[in-house]
Short mmCIF file of C-alpha atoms (C1' of nucleotides) in Angstrom, two decimals:
data_model
loop_
_atom_site.label_atom_id
_atom_site.label_comp_id
_atom_site.label_asym_id
_atom_site.label_seq_id
_atom_site.Cartn_x
_atom_site.Cartn_y
_atom_site.Cartn_z
CA MET A 1 -0.09 0.24 -0.23
CA VAL A 2 1.74 2.99 -1.16
CA ARG A 3 1.29 6.39 -3.45
CA LYS A 4 -2.08 7.05 -1.23
CA THR A 5 -4.52 9.82 -2.26
CA LYS A 6 -4.01 13.28 -2.20
CA GLU A 7 -6.11 14.06 1.03
CA GLU A 8 -4.47 10.63 2.86
CA ALA A 9 -1.23 12.21 1.73
CA GLU A 10 -2.61 15.39 3.44
CA LEU A 11 -3.39 13.33 6.68
CA THR A 12 0.22 11.69 6.96
CA ARG A 13 1.29 15.34 6.28
CA ARG A 14 -0.32 16.13 9.35
CA HIS A 15 0.07 13.20 11.73
CA ILE A 16 3.62 14.22 10.93
CA LEU A 17 3.73 17.60 12.37
CA ASP A 18 1.52 16.07 15.50
CA ALA A 19 4.10 13.22 16.10
CA ALA A 20 7.07 15.84 15.74
CA ARG A 21 5.41 18.30 18.29
CA ARG A 22 4.71 15.16 20.60
CA VAL A 23 8.47 14.25 20.29
CA PHE A 24 10.08 17.45 20.50
CA LEU A 25 7.96 18.17 23.99
CA GLU A 26 9.55 15.05 25.15
CA CYS A 27 13.10 15.56 23.73
CA GLY A 28 13.75 18.93 23.38
CA VAL A 29 14.33 19.89 19.42
CA ALA A 30 18.11 19.06 19.16
CA ARG A 31 17.57 15.44 20.70
CA THR A 32 14.76 14.51 18.39
CA THR A 33 15.64 12.23 16.16
CA LEU A 34 13.50 12.14 13.10
CA GLU A 35 13.57 8.16 13.15
CA ARG A 36 11.55 8.59 16.95
CA VAL A 37 8.97 11.33 15.07
CA ALA A 38 8.40 8.79 11.95
CA ALA A 39 7.78 6.21 14.56
CA ALA A 40 5.62 8.29 16.13
CA ALA A 41 3.96 8.71 13.28
CA GLY A 42 3.54 5.33 12.47
CA VAL A 43 6.26 6.29 9.07
CA THR A 44 9.13 6.15 8.19
CA ARG A 45 11.86 8.30 7.90
CA GLY A 46 10.96 8.51 4.14
CA ALA A 47 7.99 9.84 4.52
CA VAL A 48 8.98 12.63 6.68
CA TYR A 49 11.88 14.02 4.04
CA TRP A 50 8.71 13.76 1.89
CA HIS A 51 6.75 16.50 3.52
CA PHE A 52 9.68 17.96 5.20
CA ARG A 53 13.30 18.88 3.53
CA ASN A 54 14.73 18.37 7.14
CA LYS A 55 14.15 19.00 11.02
CA THR A 56 14.43 22.66 10.73
CA ASP A 57 11.83 22.85 8.25
CA LEU A 58 9.71 20.51 10.05
CA PHE A 59 9.84 22.76 13.13
CA PHE A 60 9.21 26.33 11.75
CA ALA A 61 5.84 24.35 9.73
CA MET A 62 4.62 23.10 13.34
CA ARG A 63 5.46 26.63 14.80
CA GLU A 64 3.51 28.38 12.26
CA GLN A 65 0.13 26.25 13.16
CA ALA A 66 0.60 28.06 16.60
CA THR A 67 0.52 31.39 15.53
CA LEU A 68 -3.06 31.51 14.11
CA PRO A 69 -4.85 30.91 17.20
CA PHE A 70 -3.56 34.44 18.88
CA VAL A 71 -3.75 36.39 15.82
CA ASP A 72 -7.72 35.46 15.76
CA ARG A 73 -8.67 35.83 19.12
CA VAL A 74 -6.23 37.86 21.02
CA VAL A 75 -7.38 41.79 19.39
CA PHE A 76 -7.59 44.51 20.68
CA ASP A 77 -11.08 46.60 19.81
CA GLU A 78 -10.69 49.97 18.77
CA GLY A 79 -13.99 51.44 19.52
CA GLU A 80 -14.37 50.06 23.04
CA ALA A 81 -15.80 51.93 25.56
CA ASP A 82 -12.76 50.57 28.31
CA PRO A 83 -9.94 49.90 26.93
CA LEU A 84 -8.77 48.67 30.05
CA GLN A 85 -11.22 45.75 30.19
CA GLY A 86 -10.87 45.51 26.53
CA ILE A 87 -6.75 44.53 27.61
CA GLU A 88 -7.73 42.66 30.36
CA ARG A 89 -10.12 40.34 28.17
CA ALA A 90 -7.16 40.01 25.54
CA LEU A 91 -4.68 39.04 28.83
CA ARG A 92 -7.09 36.47 29.67
CA GLU A 93 -7.72 35.37 26.07
CA ILE A 94 -4.32 34.32 26.05
CA ILE A 95 -4.40 32.07 29.19
CA HIS A 96 -7.88 30.58 27.60
CA ILE A 97 -5.85 29.66 24.47
CA MET A 98 -2.99 27.64 26.38
CA GLU A 99 -6.04 26.24 28.32
CA ASP A 100 -7.90 24.94 25.59
CA GLN A 101 -5.66 24.41 22.78
CA PRO A 102 -3.44 21.44 23.80
CA GLU A 103 -1.54 21.60 20.41
CA THR A 104 -1.04 25.64 20.97
CA ARG A 105 0.06 25.30 24.75
CA GLU A 106 2.70 22.83 23.93
CA THR A 107 4.34 24.03 20.87
CA ILE A 108 4.18 27.72 22.85
CA GLU A 109 6.25 25.02 25.35
CA ILE A 110 8.77 24.10 23.19
CA LEU A 111 9.58 27.80 21.89
CA SER A 112 10.27 28.25 25.72
CA PHE A 113 12.03 25.11 27.02
CA LYS A 114 12.78 22.76 24.39
CA CYS A 115 14.84 24.55 21.77
CA GLU A 116 17.74 26.31 21.26
CA TYR A 117 17.76 29.84 20.04
CA VAL A 118 21.25 29.46 17.84
CA GLU A 119 21.79 29.60 14.20
CA GLU A 120 18.67 28.25 12.10
CA PHE A 121 16.78 29.56 15.40
CA SER A 122 18.17 32.80 16.65
CA GLY A 123 16.13 34.66 14.32
CA LEU A 124 13.16 33.42 16.60
CA ARG A 125 14.48 34.91 19.80
CA LEU A 126 14.40 39.09 18.47
CA ARG A 127 10.79 40.49 18.65
CA THR A 128 8.51 38.88 16.15
CA GLU A 129 6.47 40.79 13.80
CA GLY A 130 3.45 39.20 15.54
CA GLN A 131 4.90 39.84 19.19
CA LEU A 132 5.40 43.49 17.80
CA GLU A 133 1.98 43.97 16.94
CA PHE A 134 0.76 43.06 20.04
CA LEU A 135 2.82 45.53 21.49
CA ALA A 136 1.57 47.96 19.34
CA GLY A 137 -1.95 47.15 20.00
CA LEU A 138 -1.74 47.38 23.77
CA THR A 139 0.34 50.70 23.58
CA ALA A 140 -2.48 52.00 21.60
CA ALA A 141 -5.05 50.85 23.48
CA TYR A 142 -3.43 52.30 26.69
CA GLN A 143 -3.42 55.26 25.25
CA ARG A 144 -7.31 55.65 23.95
CA ALA A 145 -7.61 54.75 27.71
CA ALA A 146 -5.49 57.70 28.91
CA ALA A 147 -7.45 60.56 26.41
CA LYS A 148 -11.14 58.63 28.02
CA GLY A 149 -9.26 59.24 31.49
CA LEU A 150 -9.37 56.11 32.10
CA LEU A 151 -5.08 55.20 32.86
CA ARG A 152 -4.07 56.56 36.33
CA ALA A 153 -2.58 60.03 36.64
CA GLY A 154 0.89 60.10 35.82
CA LEU A 155 1.53 57.17 34.04
CA ASP A 156 2.72 56.63 30.41
CA PRO A 157 0.86 54.49 28.05
CA ALA A 158 4.00 53.63 26.13
CA ILE A 159 5.72 52.47 29.68
CA VAL A 160 2.60 50.92 30.89
CA ALA A 161 2.24 48.84 27.52
CA GLN A 162 5.71 47.72 27.82
CA ASP A 163 4.88 46.84 31.48
CA THR A 164 2.34 44.88 30.27
CA PHE A 165 3.80 43.14 27.59
CA VAL A 166 6.91 42.18 29.94
CA PHE A 167 4.13 40.68 32.81
CA VAL A 168 2.70 38.68 29.45
CA GLY A 169 6.20 37.29 29.11
CA GLY A 170 6.93 36.71 32.56
CA LEU A 171 3.24 35.05 32.44
CA ILE A 172 3.34 32.52 30.01
CA LYS A 173 6.77 31.64 31.52
CA HIS A 174 5.53 30.68 34.30
CA TRP A 175 2.25 29.51 33.85
CA LEU A 176 3.86 26.38 31.86
CA SER A 177 6.04 26.14 34.23
CA SER A 178 3.62 25.23 36.95
CA GLU A 179 1.83 21.81 37.50
CA PRO A 180 -1.52 21.50 35.78
CA ASP A 181 -3.46 21.59 39.11
CA GLU A 182 -0.46 24.06 40.73
CA CYS A 183 -2.13 26.95 42.25
CA PHE A 184 -0.60 29.36 40.27
CA ARG A 185 -2.72 28.51 37.08
CA ALA A 186 -5.90 29.14 39.19
CA GLY A 187 -4.43 32.57 40.45
CA ALA A 188 -3.43 33.69 37.02
CA SER A 189 -6.79 35.04 36.85
CA ALA A 190 -6.60 37.33 39.73
CA LEU A 191 -2.66 38.06 38.53
CA ILE A 192 -4.55 39.73 35.48
CA ARG A 193 -7.16 41.52 37.39
CA THR A 194 -4.80 43.16 39.94
CA HIS A 195 -2.27 43.82 37.05
CA VAL A 196 -4.89 45.84 34.90
CA ALA A 197 -6.97 47.34 37.86
CA LEU A 198 -3.42 49.12 39.12
CA ARG A 199 -3.45 51.03 36.37
CA ARG A 200 -6.83 52.08 36.42
CA ALA A 201 -7.86 55.80 37.76
CA MET B 1 54.65 19.58 29.91
CA VAL B 2 52.23 17.55 31.40
CA ARG B 3 51.47 16.88 34.87
CA LYS B 4 50.71 20.58 36.10
CA THR B 5 50.76 21.64 39.90
CA LYS B 6 47.83 21.91 41.58
CA GLU B 7 47.24 25.51 41.05
CA GLU B 8 47.66 25.60 37.44
CA ALA B 9 45.33 22.39 37.27
CA GLU B 10 42.69 24.80 39.07
CA LEU B 11 43.68 27.26 36.30
CA THR B 12 42.88 24.89 33.15
CA ARG B 13 39.80 24.05 35.13
CA ARG B 14 38.62 27.73 34.81
CA HIS B 15 39.90 28.17 31.47
CA ILE B 16 37.43 25.03 30.44
CA LEU B 17 34.54 26.30 32.47
CA ASP B 18 35.08 30.13 30.62
CA ALA B 19 35.18 28.33 27.49
CA ALA B 20 31.98 26.45 28.54
CA ARG B 21 30.31 28.60 28.86
CA ARG B 22 31.44 30.80 25.75
CA VAL B 23 30.66 28.05 23.51
CA PHE B 24 27.09 26.99 25.26
CA LEU B 25 26.17 30.78 24.35
CA GLU B 26 27.57 30.77 20.74
CA CYS B 27 26.15 27.11 19.68
CA GLY B 28 23.63 26.24 22.13
CA VAL B 29 24.18 23.26 25.11
CA ALA B 30 22.84 20.77 22.60
CA ARG B 31 24.99 21.72 19.60
CA THR B 32 28.11 22.13 21.83
CA THR B 33 31.08 19.57 21.23
CA LEU B 34 33.28 19.06 24.33
CA GLU B 35 36.04 18.91 21.45
CA ARG B 36 35.17 22.60 21.08
CA VAL B 37 35.46 23.36 24.73
CA ALA B 38 38.49 22.07 25.06
CA ALA B 39 40.11 24.15 21.72
CA ALA B 40 38.48 27.23 22.99
CA ALA B 41 40.40 26.58 26.49
CA GLY B 42 43.63 25.72 24.63
CA VAL B 43 43.16 22.34 25.75
CA THR B 44 42.28 18.29 24.31
CA ARG B 45 39.25 16.80 25.57
CA GLY B 46 41.47 14.53 27.93
CA ALA B 47 41.49 18.02 29.95
CA VAL B 48 37.99 18.62 30.00
CA TYR B 49 37.39 14.84 30.99
CA TRP B 50 39.60 14.76 33.67
CA HIS B 51 37.83 18.05 35.37
CA PHE B 52 34.53 16.98 34.22
CA ARG B 53 32.40 13.75 33.76
CA ASN B 54 30.56 15.09 30.74
CA LYS B 55 28.92 17.62 29.20
CA THR B 56 26.23 17.63 31.92
CA ASP B 57 28.68 17.75 34.49
CA LEU B 58 30.05 20.87 33.04
CA PHE B 59 27.17 22.40 32.23
CA PHE B 60 25.99 22.35 36.05
CA ALA B 61 29.02 23.48 37.15
CA MET B 62 29.08 26.75 35.05
CA ARG B 63 25.64 27.02 36.08
CA GLU B 64 26.52 26.97 39.55
CA GLN B 65 28.93 30.25 39.73
CA ALA B 66 26.23 32.11 38.41
CA THR B 67 23.84 31.72 41.58
CA LEU B 68 26.46 33.32 43.81
CA PRO B 69 26.39 37.01 43.15
CA PHE B 70 22.63 36.95 43.32
CA VAL B 71 22.20 35.20 47.01
CA ASP B 72 24.76 38.20 47.59
CA ARG B 73 23.05 41.17 46.35
CA VAL B 74 19.95 40.59 45.24
CA VAL B 75 18.59 40.60 49.59
CA PHE B 76 15.32 42.38 50.72
CA ASP B 77 16.20 44.04 54.47
CA GLU B 78 13.91 43.84 56.98
CA GLY B 79 14.57 46.41 59.37
CA GLU B 80 14.06 48.80 56.26
CA ALA B 81 12.06 51.66 56.67
CA ASP B 82 10.36 51.72 53.28
CA PRO B 83 9.99 48.03 52.25
CA LEU B 84 9.18 49.17 48.81
CA GLN B 85 11.99 51.07 48.56
CA GLY B 86 13.57 47.76 49.42
CA ILE B 87 12.03 45.90 46.80
CA GLU B 88 13.52 48.27 43.94
CA ARG B 89 16.83 48.16 45.08
CA ALA B 90 16.40 44.68 44.35
CA LEU B 91 15.24 44.39 41.39
CA ARG B 92 17.58 46.97 40.06
CA GLU B 93 20.22 45.32 41.29
CA ILE B 94 19.35 42.15 39.10
CA ILE B 95 19.50 44.74 36.45
CA HIS B 96 22.93 45.28 37.25
CA ILE B 97 24.33 42.08 38.19
CA MET B 98 23.31 41.79 34.37
CA GLU B 99 25.37 44.63 33.23
CA ASP B 100 28.20 44.23 34.79
CA GLN B 101 28.83 41.27 35.58
CA PRO B 102 29.04 39.52 32.06
CA GLU B 103 29.60 36.13 32.82
CA THR B 104 26.32 35.80 35.35
CA ARG B 105 24.92 37.51 32.03
CA GLU B 106 26.01 34.68 29.95
CA THR B 107 24.66 31.84 31.74
CA ILE B 108 21.43 33.14 32.48
CA GLU B 109 20.82 34.10 28.90
CA ILE B 110 22.17 29.94 28.37
CA LEU B 111 19.85 29.19 30.66
CA SER B 112 17.42 31.40 29.02
CA PHE B 113 17.71 30.51 25.58
CA LYS B 114 20.66 28.15 24.58
CA CYS B 115 19.22 25.03 26.81
CA GLU B 116 16.73 22.62 26.41
CA TYR B 117 15.22 21.66 29.46
CA VAL B 118 14.34 18.00 29.08
CA GLU B 119 15.92 14.31 30.89
CA GLU B 120 18.64 15.73 32.94
CA PHE B 121 17.65 19.47 32.74
CA SER B 122 14.42 19.28 33.14
CA GLY B 123 14.46 19.80 36.86
CA LEU B 124 16.12 23.20 36.51
CA ARG B 125 12.75 24.26 35.19
CA LEU B 126 10.45 23.83 38.18
CA ARG B 127 10.97 26.24 40.53
CA THR B 128 14.69 26.25 41.95
CA GLU B 129 15.55 27.13 45.59
CA GLY B 130 16.85 30.38 45.27
CA GLN B 131 13.73 31.61 42.86
CA LEU B 132 11.29 30.27 46.03
CA GLU B 133 13.59 32.02 48.27
CA PHE B 134 13.22 35.53 46.17
CA LEU B 135 9.69 35.01 45.69
CA ALA B 136 9.26 34.46 49.87
CA GLY B 137 11.49 37.68 49.89
CA LEU B 138 9.17 39.85 48.20
CA THR B 139 6.33 38.42 50.01
CA ALA B 140 6.99 39.22 53.41
CA ALA B 141 8.84 43.00 51.85
CA TYR B 142 5.28 43.59 50.96
CA GLN B 143 3.46 42.29 53.54
CA ARG B 144 5.81 44.59 55.75
CA ALA B 145 5.13 47.77 53.54
CA ALA B 146 1.26 46.32 53.91
CA ALA B 147 2.07 46.55 57.90
CA LYS B 148 3.40 50.01 57.54
CA GLY B 149 0.51 51.60 55.57
CA LEU B 150 2.72 51.90 52.24
CA LEU B 151 0.96 49.55 50.02
CA ARG B 152 -1.88 50.47 47.94
CA ALA B 153 -5.61 49.67 49.31
CA GLY B 154 -7.13 46.75 48.50
CA LEU B 155 -4.18 44.80 47.48
CA ASP B 156 -3.21 41.75 48.56
CA PRO B 157 0.53 41.41 49.53
CA ALA B 158 0.70 37.54 48.61
CA ILE B 159 -0.67 38.50 44.78
CA VAL B 160 1.15 41.51 44.46
CA ALA B 161 4.47 39.46 45.44
CA GLN B 162 3.86 36.86 42.34
CA ASP B 163 2.78 39.53 40.23
CA THR B 164 6.12 41.26 40.64
CA PHE B 165 7.44 37.37 40.52
CA VAL B 166 6.43 37.35 37.33
CA PHE B 167 7.43 41.06 36.29
CA VAL B 168 10.40 40.15 37.08
CA GLY B 169 10.62 36.95 35.00
CA GLY B 170 9.67 38.73 31.71
CA LEU B 171 11.87 41.42 32.20
CA ILE B 172 14.90 39.08 32.29
CA LYS B 173 13.25 37.52 29.43
CA HIS B 174 12.85 40.85 27.48
CA TRP B 175 16.05 42.41 28.81
CA LEU B 176 18.10 39.55 27.45
CA SER B 177 16.13 39.04 24.39
CA SER B 178 16.88 43.27 23.50
CA GLU B 179 20.25 44.52 22.06
CA PRO B 180 22.71 46.55 24.37
CA ASP B 181 22.41 49.73 22.81
CA GLU B 182 18.04 48.94 22.34
CA CYS B 183 15.56 51.65 24.04
CA PHE B 184 14.35 48.76 25.80
CA ARG B 185 17.34 48.30 28.60
CA ALA B 186 17.74 52.09 28.69
CA GLY B 187 14.39 52.06 29.49
CA ALA B 188 14.34 48.85 32.30
CA SER B 189 14.61 51.74 34.87
CA ALA B 190 11.69 52.88 34.12
CA LEU B 191 9.44 50.28 33.85
CA ILE B 192 11.18 48.68 37.22
CA ARG B 193 10.13 52.58 38.84
CA THR B 194 7.09 52.39 37.38
CA HIS B 195 6.02 49.02 38.49
CA VAL B 196 6.67 49.68 42.61
CA ALA B 197 5.29 52.94 41.97
CA LEU B 198 1.79 51.91 40.89
CA ARG B 199 1.44 49.60 44.54
CA ARG B 200 2.51 52.57 46.60
CA ALA B 201 -0.35 53.78 48.63
"C1'" DC C 1 -4.92 1.55 -21.29
"C1'" DT C 2 -0.55 3.25 -21.83
"C1'" DA C 3 2.67 6.63 -19.32
"C1'" DT C 4 4.28 9.74 -15.71
"C1'" DT C 5 3.89 11.02 -11.32
"C1'" DT C 6 3.49 10.36 -6.58
"C1'" DA C 7 3.82 9.02 -2.10
"C1'" DC C 8 6.36 6.90 0.00
"C1'" DA C 9 9.66 2.27 2.21
"C1'" DT C 10 14.25 0.52 2.17
"C1'" DA C 11 18.65 0.37 2.10
"C1'" DC C 12 23.07 2.98 1.83
"C1'" DA C 13 27.34 5.39 2.88
"C1'" DT C 14 28.78 9.24 5.63
"C1'" DC C 15 30.09 11.44 9.00
"C1'" DC C 16 30.73 12.84 13.87
"C1'" DG C 17 30.34 13.00 19.19
"C1'" DT C 18 30.91 10.20 22.83
"C1'" DG C 19 33.77 7.29 26.38
"C1'" DA C 20 37.21 4.67 27.30
"C1'" DT C 21 42.08 3.47 26.98
"C1'" DT C 22 46.43 3.62 26.44
"C1'" DG C 23 50.49 6.96 26.78
"C1'" DT C 24 53.36 10.36 29.32
"C1'" DA C 25 56.05 13.20 31.47
"C1'" DT C 26 56.38 15.48 35.98
"C1'" DA C 27 54.55 16.98 40.56
"C1'" DA C 28 54.78 15.78 44.99
"C1'" DA C 29 54.81 12.10 48.87
"C1'" DC C 30 57.62 9.48 51.40
"C1'" DG D 1 65.93 9.11 45.26
"C1'" DT D 2 62.68 6.26 44.06
"C1'" DT D 3 57.63 5.90 43.83
"C1'" DT D 4 53.53 6.89 43.14
"C1'" DA D 5 49.49 9.51 41.63
"C1'" DT D 6 48.49 13.44 39.04
"C1'" DA D 7 47.53 16.11 34.89
"C1'" DC D 8 46.46 15.92 31.03
"C1'" DA D 9 47.43 14.30 25.04
"C1'" DA D 10 46.70 10.96 21.93
"C1'" DT D 11 44.52 6.92 19.91
"C1'" DC D 12 40.96 3.91 19.07
"C1'" DA D 13 36.41 1.48 18.67
"C1'" DC D 14 31.82 2.80 19.05
"C1'" DG D 15 26.96 3.96 18.05
"C1'" DG D 16 23.97 6.36 16.24
"C1'" DA D 17 21.87 10.31 12.98
"C1'" DT D 18 21.72 12.26 8.74
"C1'" DG D 19 20.66 13.08 4.11
"C1'" DT D 20 20.72 10.69 -0.20
"C1'" DA D 21 19.90 7.12 -3.19
"C1'" DT D 22 16.94 3.19 -4.95
"C1'" DG D 23 12.82 1.09 -4.91
"C1'" DT D 24 7.68 0.52 -5.95
"C1'" DA D 25 2.84 0.15 -5.82
"C1'" DA D 26 -0.86 3.07 -6.69
"C1'" DA D 27 -3.03 7.29 -8.50
"C1'" DT D 28 -3.93 10.08 -11.82
"C1'" DA D 29 -3.01 11.94 -16.32
"C1'" DG D 30 -3.50 11.78 -21.64
#
DNA sequence: CTATTTACATACATCCGTGATTGTATAAAC
DNA sequence: GTTTATACAATCACGGATGTATGTAAATAG
């Protein structure tokens, strides 16, 4: 049984991507061998090399899939009456994505803790387009809040946006590092609420 | 010329540790070969294997050296009149350590971005003893501030401490990711000031 | 119905890193 | 001054991963 139909081929491609994510998460990217990925996907290395040029190509393909949920769900509505509430909702949405989309969560965990940012991966470390867009969205939202008099007096929207940006980075890091049943995850919601409330006038 | 004196041997050991840090930073831990470390230290693999059991042992030896500056310099004085100011000073001290101790900074960069937390390294991800101690120190300091009426009304010291803890994690991450001349590093001081000021009554 | 391409599996050559072993000149112990 | 332990250097054997080349059966195009 060789030479599958196009749809079947696309299916094995996704199987390989899923397997890669699992093996990357377990072994780390560097120690992951394409043999193990193939075995986890129920194919041979031949299939992997057919769909992907090499491990790096496979890695970037896996990564690309994880960016979609964020651009979809983490948005700032410009017409919102209370921009601070919009920011709070955006931060919550990030946690929700990690909670109910295991594939995305695992990919972020790989990017955060199972990948060494050297050579072909070093470019990922500098702020990516998506991150810059998020920071820009935060800044704009804080500016709208300031214009409406909702921001606490004396706060520079740009600084506060960077502060929240930093907060999100730390939040994701610690959230991923904590055990699922640990109190930190339950407390994340309170952390977000406090974070935004501190900035409200 | 073999069989050095004890002091010379200790010197080559430190040369190897220094070299390891440089190569780890450039190649990542996984891709680092002991051959390259040896060459960078001006010795052969024989010397490396004499002083260290293997790459993992070398890695942990390098890591250990970086923890010292923090326990020395990032402290909370219990008798301080203004605990919030103490917290701010502690946060600043972290940045200062990264600024004027390149070895420590590089080691943290390796731990943050050049190391995959799997198998023998997976234990490092969970909160280490030092991190827990830092969080405990933060909590105690915020509690003292609350007792003195310095903390903003309605804030739970434990939550705020976690918030600052998260902030520090994000701060280090972004500080390391930014270029030395980038404005983010210059703005870190303002971020810290704002962060603490937001919590003051 | 034939030709060609697709979607893999299998087999092969190569290199690279590791750990262990052995060699050795000198420092230190006695 | 001899012996022994030290601090490496040099060599070896081995497995393991990669990339490529080849084989092949079925799907698709014509």
